[in-house]
mmCIF file with all atom_site columns, C-alpha atoms in Angstrom:
data_model
loop_
_atom_site.group_PDB
_atom_site.id
_atom_site.type_symbol
_atom_site.label_atom_id
_atom_site.label_alt_id
_atom_site.label_comp_id
_atom_site.label_asym_id
_atom_site.label_entity_id
_atom_site.label_seq_id
_atom_site.pdbx_PDB_ins_code
_atom_site.Cartn_x
_atom_site.Cartn_y
_atom_site.Cartn_z
_atom_site.occupancy
_atom_site.B_iso_or_equiv
_atom_site.pdbx_formal_charge
_atom_site.auth_seq_id
_atom_site.auth_comp_id
_atom_site.auth_asym_id
_atom_site.auth_atom_id
_atom_site.pdbx_PDB_model_num
ATOM 1   C CA . MET A 1 1   ? -82.866 -61.366 46.608 1.00 88.00 ? 212 MET A CA 1
ATOM 2   C CA . TYR A 1 2   ? -86.195 -61.243 48.643 1.00 90.00 ? 213 TYR A CA 1
ATOM 3   C CA . THR A 1 3   ? -90.113 -60.783 47.382 1.00 92.00 ? 214 THR A CA 1
ATOM 4   C CA . ILE A 1 4   ? -92.264 -58.610 49.714 1.00 91.00 ? 215 ILE A CA 1
ATOM 5   C CA . GLY A 1 5   ? -93.686 -61.805 51.375 1.00 92.00 ? 216 GLY A CA 1
ATOM 6   C CA . GLN A 1 6   ? -89.982 -63.170 51.722 1.00 92.00 ? 217 GLN A CA 1
ATOM 7   C CA . ALA A 1 7   ? -88.894 -59.438 53.477 1.00 91.00 ? 218 ALA A CA 1
ATOM 8   C CA . ALA A 1 8   ? -91.520 -59.853 55.851 1.00 91.00 ? 219 ALA A CA 1
ATOM 9   C CA . LYS A 1 9   ? -90.954 -63.451 57.317 1.00 92.00 ? 220 LYS A CA 1
ATOM 10  C CA . ALA A 1 10  ? -87.512 -62.328 57.506 1.00 90.00 ? 221 ALA A CA 1
ATOM 11  C CA . THR A 1 11  ? -88.193 -59.732 59.394 1.00 90.00 ? 222 THR A CA 1
ATOM 12  C CA . GLY A 1 12  ? -90.969 -60.337 61.090 1.00 90.00 ? 223 GLY A CA 1
ATOM 13  C CA . LYS A 1 13  ? -92.874 -57.288 59.522 1.00 90.00 ? 224 LYS A CA 1
ATOM 14  C CA . SER A 1 14  ? -95.839 -57.504 57.765 1.00 91.00 ? 225 SER A CA 1
ATOM 15  C CA . LYS A 1 15  ? -95.930 -57.280 54.050 1.00 91.00 ? 226 LYS A CA 1
ATOM 16  C CA . SER A 1 16  ? -97.973 -54.006 54.023 1.00 90.00 ? 227 SER A CA 1
ATOM 17  C CA . THR A 1 17  ? -95.046 -52.667 56.683 1.00 89.00 ? 228 THR A CA 1
ATOM 18  C CA . ILE A 1 18  ? -92.417 -53.830 53.961 1.00 91.00 ? 229 ILE A CA 1
ATOM 19  C CA . SER A 1 19  ? -94.692 -52.038 50.928 1.00 89.00 ? 230 SER A CA 1
ATOM 20  C CA . ALA A 1 20  ? -94.851 -48.921 52.751 1.00 89.00 ? 231 ALA A CA 1
ATOM 21  C CA . TYR A 1 21  ? -90.800 -49.012 53.064 1.00 89.00 ? 232 TYR A CA 1
ATOM 22  C CA . VAL A 1 22  ? -90.538 -49.646 49.688 1.00 90.00 ? 233 VAL A CA 1
ATOM 23  C CA . LYS A 1 23  ? -92.612 -46.962 48.693 1.00 88.00 ? 234 LYS A CA 1
ATOM 24  C CA . LYS A 1 24  ? -91.267 -44.247 50.605 1.00 88.00 ? 235 LYS A CA 1
ATOM 25  C CA . GLY A 1 25  ? -87.729 -45.469 49.336 1.00 86.00 ? 236 GLY A CA 1
ATOM 26  C CA . ALA A 1 26  ? -86.520 -46.317 52.810 1.00 87.00 ? 237 ALA A CA 1
ATOM 27  C CA . ILE A 1 27  ? -85.667 -49.675 51.617 1.00 88.00 ? 238 ILE A CA 1
ATOM 28  C CA . ALA A 1 28  ? -84.309 -49.611 47.920 1.00 86.00 ? 239 ALA A CA 1
ATOM 29  C CA . ALA A 1 29  ? -86.197 -52.199 45.486 1.00 89.00 ? 240 ALA A CA 1
ATOM 30  C CA . LYS A 1 30  ? -86.058 -53.303 42.016 1.00 89.00 ? 241 LYS A CA 1
ATOM 31  C CA . ARG A 1 31  ? -89.695 -53.565 40.187 1.00 88.00 ? 242 ARG A CA 1
ATOM 32  C CA . ASN A 1 32  ? -90.067 -56.776 38.125 1.00 90.00 ? 243 ASN A CA 1
ATOM 33  C CA . GLU A 1 33  ? -91.776 -57.098 34.730 1.00 90.00 ? 244 GLU A CA 1
ATOM 34  C CA . ASP A 1 34  ? -94.505 -59.192 36.688 1.00 91.00 ? 245 ASP A CA 1
ATOM 35  C CA . SER A 1 35  ? -95.144 -55.696 39.158 1.00 85.00 ? 246 SER A CA 1
ATOM 36  C CA . SER A 1 36  ? -93.839 -57.932 42.000 1.00 88.00 ? 247 SER A CA 1
ATOM 37  C CA . TYR A 1 37  ? -90.755 -56.180 44.047 1.00 89.00 ? 248 TYR A CA 1
ATOM 38  C CA . SER A 1 38  ? -87.045 -57.605 44.512 1.00 91.00 ? 249 SER A CA 1
ATOM 39  C CA . ILE A 1 39  ? -85.596 -56.334 47.372 1.00 91.00 ? 250 ILE A CA 1
ATOM 40  C CA . ASP A 1 40  ? -81.719 -56.994 48.201 1.00 87.00 ? 251 ASP A CA 1
ATOM 41  C CA . PRO A 1 41  ? -81.468 -58.652 51.763 1.00 87.00 ? 252 PRO A CA 1
ATOM 42  C CA . ALA A 1 42  ? -78.590 -56.186 52.749 1.00 85.00 ? 253 ALA A CA 1
ATOM 43  C CA . ASP A 1 43  ? -80.704 -53.235 52.038 1.00 84.00 ? 254 ASP A CA 1
ATOM 44  C CA . LEU A 1 44  ? -83.437 -54.581 53.573 1.00 89.00 ? 255 LEU A CA 1
ATOM 45  C CA . HIS A 1 45  ? -81.613 -55.447 57.164 1.00 87.00 ? 256 HIS A CA 1
ATOM 46  C CA . SER A 1 46  ? -79.786 -52.210 57.291 1.00 85.00 ? 257 SER A CA 1
ATOM 47  C CA . VAL A 1 47  ? -83.417 -50.892 58.086 1.00 87.00 ? 258 VAL A CA 1
ATOM 48  C CA . PHE A 1 48  ? -84.778 -53.876 59.956 1.00 87.00 ? 259 PHE A CA 1
ATOM 49  C CA . PRO A 1 49  ? -83.234 -56.584 61.783 1.00 86.00 ? 260 PRO A CA 1
ATOM 50  C CA . PRO A 1 50  ? -83.409 -60.156 60.500 1.00 85.00 ? 261 PRO A CA 1
ATOM 51  C CA . VAL A 1 51  ? -85.824 -62.319 62.830 1.00 82.00 ? 262 VAL A CA 1
ATOM 52  C CA . GLY A 1 52  ? -83.911 -64.276 65.658 1.00 71.00 ? 263 GLY A CA 1
ATOM 53  C CA . THR A 1 53  ? -81.195 -61.517 65.980 1.00 57.00 ? 264 THR A CA 1
ATOM 54  C CA . VAL A 1 54  ? -80.637 -59.605 68.834 1.00 50.00 ? 265 VAL A CA 1
ATOM 55  C CA . SER A 1 55  ? -80.949 -55.975 69.084 1.00 50.00 ? 266 SER A CA 1
ATOM 56  C CA . SER A 1 56  ? -78.761 -53.616 70.082 1.00 51.00 ? 267 SER A CA 1
ATOM 57  C CA . SER A 1 57  ? -80.991 -52.894 73.037 1.00 49.00 ? 268 SER A CA 1
ATOM 58  C CA . SER A 1 58  ? -81.004 -56.063 74.787 1.00 50.00 ? 269 SER A CA 1
ATOM 59  C CA . ASP A 1 59  ? -78.852 -57.339 76.767 1.00 52.00 ? 270 ASP A CA 1
ATOM 60  C CA . PRO A 1 60  ? -75.250 -58.156 75.004 1.00 50.00 ? 271 PRO A CA 1
ATOM 61  C CA . GLN A 1 61  ? -74.006 -60.179 77.902 1.00 52.00 ? 272 GLN A CA 1
ATOM 62  C CA . SER A 1 62  ? -76.748 -62.893 77.491 1.00 57.00 ? 273 SER A CA 1
ATOM 63  C CA . SER A 1 63  ? -75.839 -63.870 73.706 1.00 64.00 ? 274 SER A CA 1
ATOM 64  C CA . ASP A 1 64  ? -71.663 -63.554 74.396 1.00 67.00 ? 275 ASP A CA 1
ATOM 65  C CA . PRO A 1 65  ? -71.203 -65.371 77.555 1.00 71.00 ? 276 PRO A CA 1
ATOM 66  C CA . ASP A 1 66  ? -67.465 -65.171 77.323 1.00 75.00 ? 277 ASP A CA 1
ATOM 67  C CA . GLY A 1 67  ? -67.139 -61.578 76.083 1.00 77.00 ? 278 GLY A CA 1
ATOM 68  C CA . THR A 1 68  ? -65.562 -62.296 72.652 1.00 81.00 ? 279 THR A CA 1
ATOM 69  C CA . ASN A 1 69  ? -67.670 -60.047 71.051 1.00 84.00 ? 280 ASN A CA 1
ATOM 70  C CA . LEU A 1 70  ? -66.600 -56.866 73.691 1.00 87.00 ? 281 LEU A CA 1
ATOM 71  C CA . ILE A 1 71  ? -62.829 -58.042 73.091 1.00 86.00 ? 282 ILE A CA 1
ATOM 72  C CA . LEU A 1 72  ? -63.349 -57.910 69.257 1.00 86.00 ? 283 LEU A CA 1
ATOM 73  C CA . GLN A 1 73  ? -65.100 -54.648 69.732 1.00 87.00 ? 284 GLN A CA 1
ATOM 74  C CA . ASN A 1 74  ? -62.190 -53.578 71.834 1.00 89.00 ? 285 ASN A CA 1
ATOM 75  C CA . LEU A 1 75  ? -59.506 -54.639 69.516 1.00 88.00 ? 286 LEU A CA 1
ATOM 76  C CA . SER A 1 76  ? -60.760 -52.806 66.332 1.00 87.00 ? 287 SER A CA 1
ATOM 77  C CA . LEU A 1 77  ? -61.837 -49.204 68.674 1.00 90.00 ? 288 LEU A CA 1
ATOM 78  C CA . ARG A 1 78  ? -58.048 -49.616 69.874 1.00 92.00 ? 289 ARG A CA 1
ATOM 79  C CA . SER A 1 79  ? -57.021 -50.140 66.234 1.00 89.00 ? 290 SER A CA 1
ATOM 80  C CA . GLU A 1 80  ? -59.160 -47.013 65.195 1.00 91.00 ? 291 GLU A CA 1
ATOM 81  C CA . ILE A 1 81  ? -57.559 -45.068 67.906 1.00 93.00 ? 292 ILE A CA 1
ATOM 82  C CA . LYS A 1 82  ? -54.144 -45.631 66.812 1.00 93.00 ? 293 LYS A CA 1
ATOM 83  C CA . LEU A 1 83  ? -55.020 -44.544 63.215 1.00 92.00 ? 294 LEU A CA 1
ATOM 84  C CA . LEU A 1 84  ? -56.724 -41.548 64.395 1.00 94.00 ? 295 LEU A CA 1
ATOM 85  C CA . ARG A 1 85  ? -53.540 -40.345 66.577 1.00 96.00 ? 296 ARG A CA 1
ATOM 86  C CA . GLU A 1 86  ? -51.369 -41.250 63.690 1.00 95.00 ? 297 GLU A CA 1
ATOM 87  C CA . GLN A 1 87  ? -53.678 -39.098 61.384 1.00 95.00 ? 298 GLN A CA 1
ATOM 88  C CA . LEU A 1 88  ? -53.628 -36.126 64.190 1.00 96.00 ? 299 LEU A CA 1
ATOM 89  C CA . LEU A 1 89  ? -49.741 -36.383 64.185 1.00 96.00 ? 300 LEU A CA 1
ATOM 90  C CA . GLN A 1 90  ? -49.390 -35.935 60.604 1.00 96.00 ? 301 GLN A CA 1
ATOM 91  C CA . LYS A 1 91  ? -51.895 -32.989 60.447 1.00 96.00 ? 302 LYS A CA 1
ATOM 92  C CA . ASP A 1 92  ? -49.853 -31.148 63.400 1.00 97.00 ? 303 ASP A CA 1
ATOM 93  C CA . SER A 1 93  ? -46.955 -31.950 60.858 1.00 96.00 ? 304 SER A CA 1
ATOM 94  C CA . VAL A 1 94  ? -48.846 -30.500 57.946 1.00 97.00 ? 305 VAL A CA 1
ATOM 95  C CA . ILE A 1 95  ? -49.698 -27.470 60.111 1.00 97.00 ? 306 ILE A CA 1
ATOM 96  C CA . ALA A 1 96  ? -46.416 -26.854 61.678 1.00 97.00 ? 307 ALA A CA 1
ATOM 97  C CA . SER A 1 97  ? -45.080 -26.859 57.575 1.00 97.00 ? 308 SER A CA 1
ATOM 98  C CA . LEU A 1 98  ? -47.696 -24.814 56.859 1.00 98.00 ? 309 LEU A CA 1
ATOM 99  C CA . ARG A 1 99  ? -47.082 -22.267 59.546 1.00 98.00 ? 310 ARG A CA 1
ATOM 100 C CA . GLN A 1 100 ? -43.223 -22.115 58.713 1.00 97.00 ? 311 GLN A CA 1
ATOM 101 C CA . SER A 1 101 ? -44.125 -21.690 55.127 1.00 97.00 ? 312 SER A CA 1
ATOM 102 C CA . LEU A 1 102 ? -46.625 -18.554 56.274 1.00 98.00 ? 313 LEU A CA 1
ATOM 103 C CA . ALA A 1 103 ? -43.414 -17.427 58.288 1.00 97.00 ? 314 ALA A CA 1
ATOM 104 C CA . GLU A 1 104 ? -41.236 -17.096 55.305 1.00 98.00 ? 315 GLU A CA 1
ATOM 105 C CA . VAL A 1 105 ? -43.888 -15.663 52.894 1.00 98.00 ? 316 VAL A CA 1
ATOM 106 C CA . GLU A 1 106 ? -43.994 -12.937 55.636 1.00 97.00 ? 317 GLU A CA 1
ATOM 107 C CA . GLU A 1 107 ? -40.312 -12.325 55.579 1.00 97.00 ? 318 GLU A CA 1
ATOM 108 C CA . GLN A 1 108 ? -40.339 -12.140 51.778 1.00 97.00 ? 319 GLN A CA 1
ATOM 109 C CA . ARG A 1 109 ? -43.537 -9.651  51.697 1.00 96.00 ? 320 ARG A CA 1
ATOM 110 C CA . LYS A 1 110 ? -42.120 -7.738  54.450 1.00 95.00 ? 321 LYS A CA 1
ATOM 111 C CA . LEU A 1 111 ? -38.596 -7.058  52.482 1.00 94.00 ? 322 LEU A CA 1
ATOM 112 C CA . ALA A 1 112 ? -40.677 -6.456  49.066 1.00 93.00 ? 323 ALA A CA 1
ATOM 113 C CA . LEU A 1 113 ? -42.184 -3.846  50.788 1.00 92.00 ? 324 LEU A CA 1
ATOM 114 C CA . SER A 1 114 ? -39.140 -2.421  52.183 1.00 89.00 ? 325 SER A CA 1
ATOM 115 C CA . MET A 1 115 ? -37.734 -2.372  48.787 1.00 88.00 ? 326 MET A CA 1
ATOM 116 C CA . ILE A 1 116 ? -40.802 -0.744  47.371 1.00 86.00 ? 327 ILE A CA 1
ATOM 117 C CA . ASN A 1 117 ? -40.964 1.764   49.720 1.00 83.00 ? 328 ASN A CA 1
ATOM 118 C CA . TRP A 1 118 ? -36.831 2.987   49.534 1.00 78.00 ? 329 TRP A CA 1
ATOM 119 C CA . GLN A 1 119 ? -37.478 3.307   46.028 1.00 73.00 ? 330 GLN A CA 1
ATOM 120 C CA . GLN A 1 120 ? -40.574 5.663   46.206 1.00 72.00 ? 331 GLN A CA 1
ATOM 121 C CA . ARG A 1 121 ? -38.547 8.167   48.968 1.00 72.00 ? 332 ARG A CA 1
ATOM 122 C CA . GLU A 1 122 ? -37.888 11.655  47.184 1.00 70.00 ? 333 GLU A CA 1
ATOM 123 C CA . PRO A 1 123 ? -34.525 11.686  46.143 1.00 70.00 ? 334 PRO A CA 1
ATOM 124 C CA . GLU A 1 124 ? -32.263 14.479  47.703 1.00 75.00 ? 335 GLU A CA 1
ATOM 125 C CA . PRO A 1 125 ? -32.312 17.590  45.786 1.00 74.00 ? 336 PRO A CA 1
ATOM 126 C CA . PRO A 1 126 ? -29.119 18.221  44.038 1.00 77.00 ? 337 PRO A CA 1
ATOM 127 C CA . PRO A 1 127 ? -26.547 20.441  45.827 1.00 77.00 ? 338 PRO A CA 1
ATOM 128 C CA . ALA A 1 128 ? -26.846 24.498  44.824 1.00 73.00 ? 339 ALA A CA 1
ATOM 129 C CA . PRO A 1 129 ? -24.959 24.712  41.950 1.00 72.00 ? 340 PRO A CA 1
ATOM 130 C CA . PRO A 1 130 ? -21.628 26.680  42.996 1.00 70.00 ? 341 PRO A CA 1
ATOM 131 C CA . ARG A 1 131 ? -21.530 30.634  42.797 1.00 66.00 ? 342 ARG A CA 1
ATOM 132 C CA . LYS A 1 132 ? -19.823 32.482  40.031 1.00 76.00 ? 343 LYS A CA 1
ATOM 133 C CA . GLY A 1 133 ? -18.254 35.848  39.774 1.00 80.00 ? 344 GLY A CA 1
ATOM 134 C CA . ILE A 1 134 ? -16.809 38.115  42.892 1.00 82.00 ? 345 ILE A CA 1
ATOM 135 C CA . LEU A 1 135 ? -19.774 37.375  45.044 1.00 76.00 ? 346 LEU A CA 1
ATOM 136 C CA . ALA A 1 136 ? -18.592 33.450  45.399 1.00 77.00 ? 347 ALA A CA 1
ATOM 137 C CA . PHE A 1 137 ? -14.895 34.738  45.572 1.00 78.00 ? 348 PHE A CA 1
ATOM 138 C CA . LEU A 1 138 ? -15.923 36.681  48.711 1.00 80.00 ? 349 LEU A CA 1
ATOM 139 C CA . HIS A 1 139 ? -18.164 33.911  49.990 1.00 76.00 ? 350 HIS A CA 1
ATOM 140 C CA . SER A 1 140 ? -15.594 31.387  49.927 1.00 79.00 ? 351 SER A CA 1
ATOM 141 C CA . LEU A 1 141 ? -13.648 33.462  51.462 1.00 82.00 ? 352 LEU A CA 1
ATOM 142 C CA . ILE A 1 142 ? -15.843 34.046  54.612 1.00 82.00 ? 353 ILE A CA 1
ATOM 143 C CA . GLY A 1 143 ? -16.874 30.224  54.477 1.00 73.00 ? 354 GLY A CA 1
ATOM 144 C CA . VAL A 1 144 ? -20.488 30.902  53.944 1.00 65.00 ? 355 VAL A CA 1
#
């Protein structure tokens, strides 16, 4: 844990700058009983790089003449790409499965709808009751 003064020396910033960042909440710090602050180095260096380190804007080749960092970064990126491709294939598989399920549900919906429509159809009227008497006899002779 750093004090404000130690944090200022570690980052090359002034005490007032470190104090201002602590008060803004940009750097998490714990207030001690004696009113001083304890600053976690990891949190401090996530905001300000340590003194003597190469910033990301400078030439990376000057601190790494044999390209080891680039090789490691390349390997890291390749493994990340491989992982992302595997995740993409897995998501494609899930999408295909969901599409298949959706098609099956749609077929079931159509079948259920057709069954409901079939049940709601008007029943055919019953045939007219047969005629009785002499008129029925005469109609049966002439085929009406």
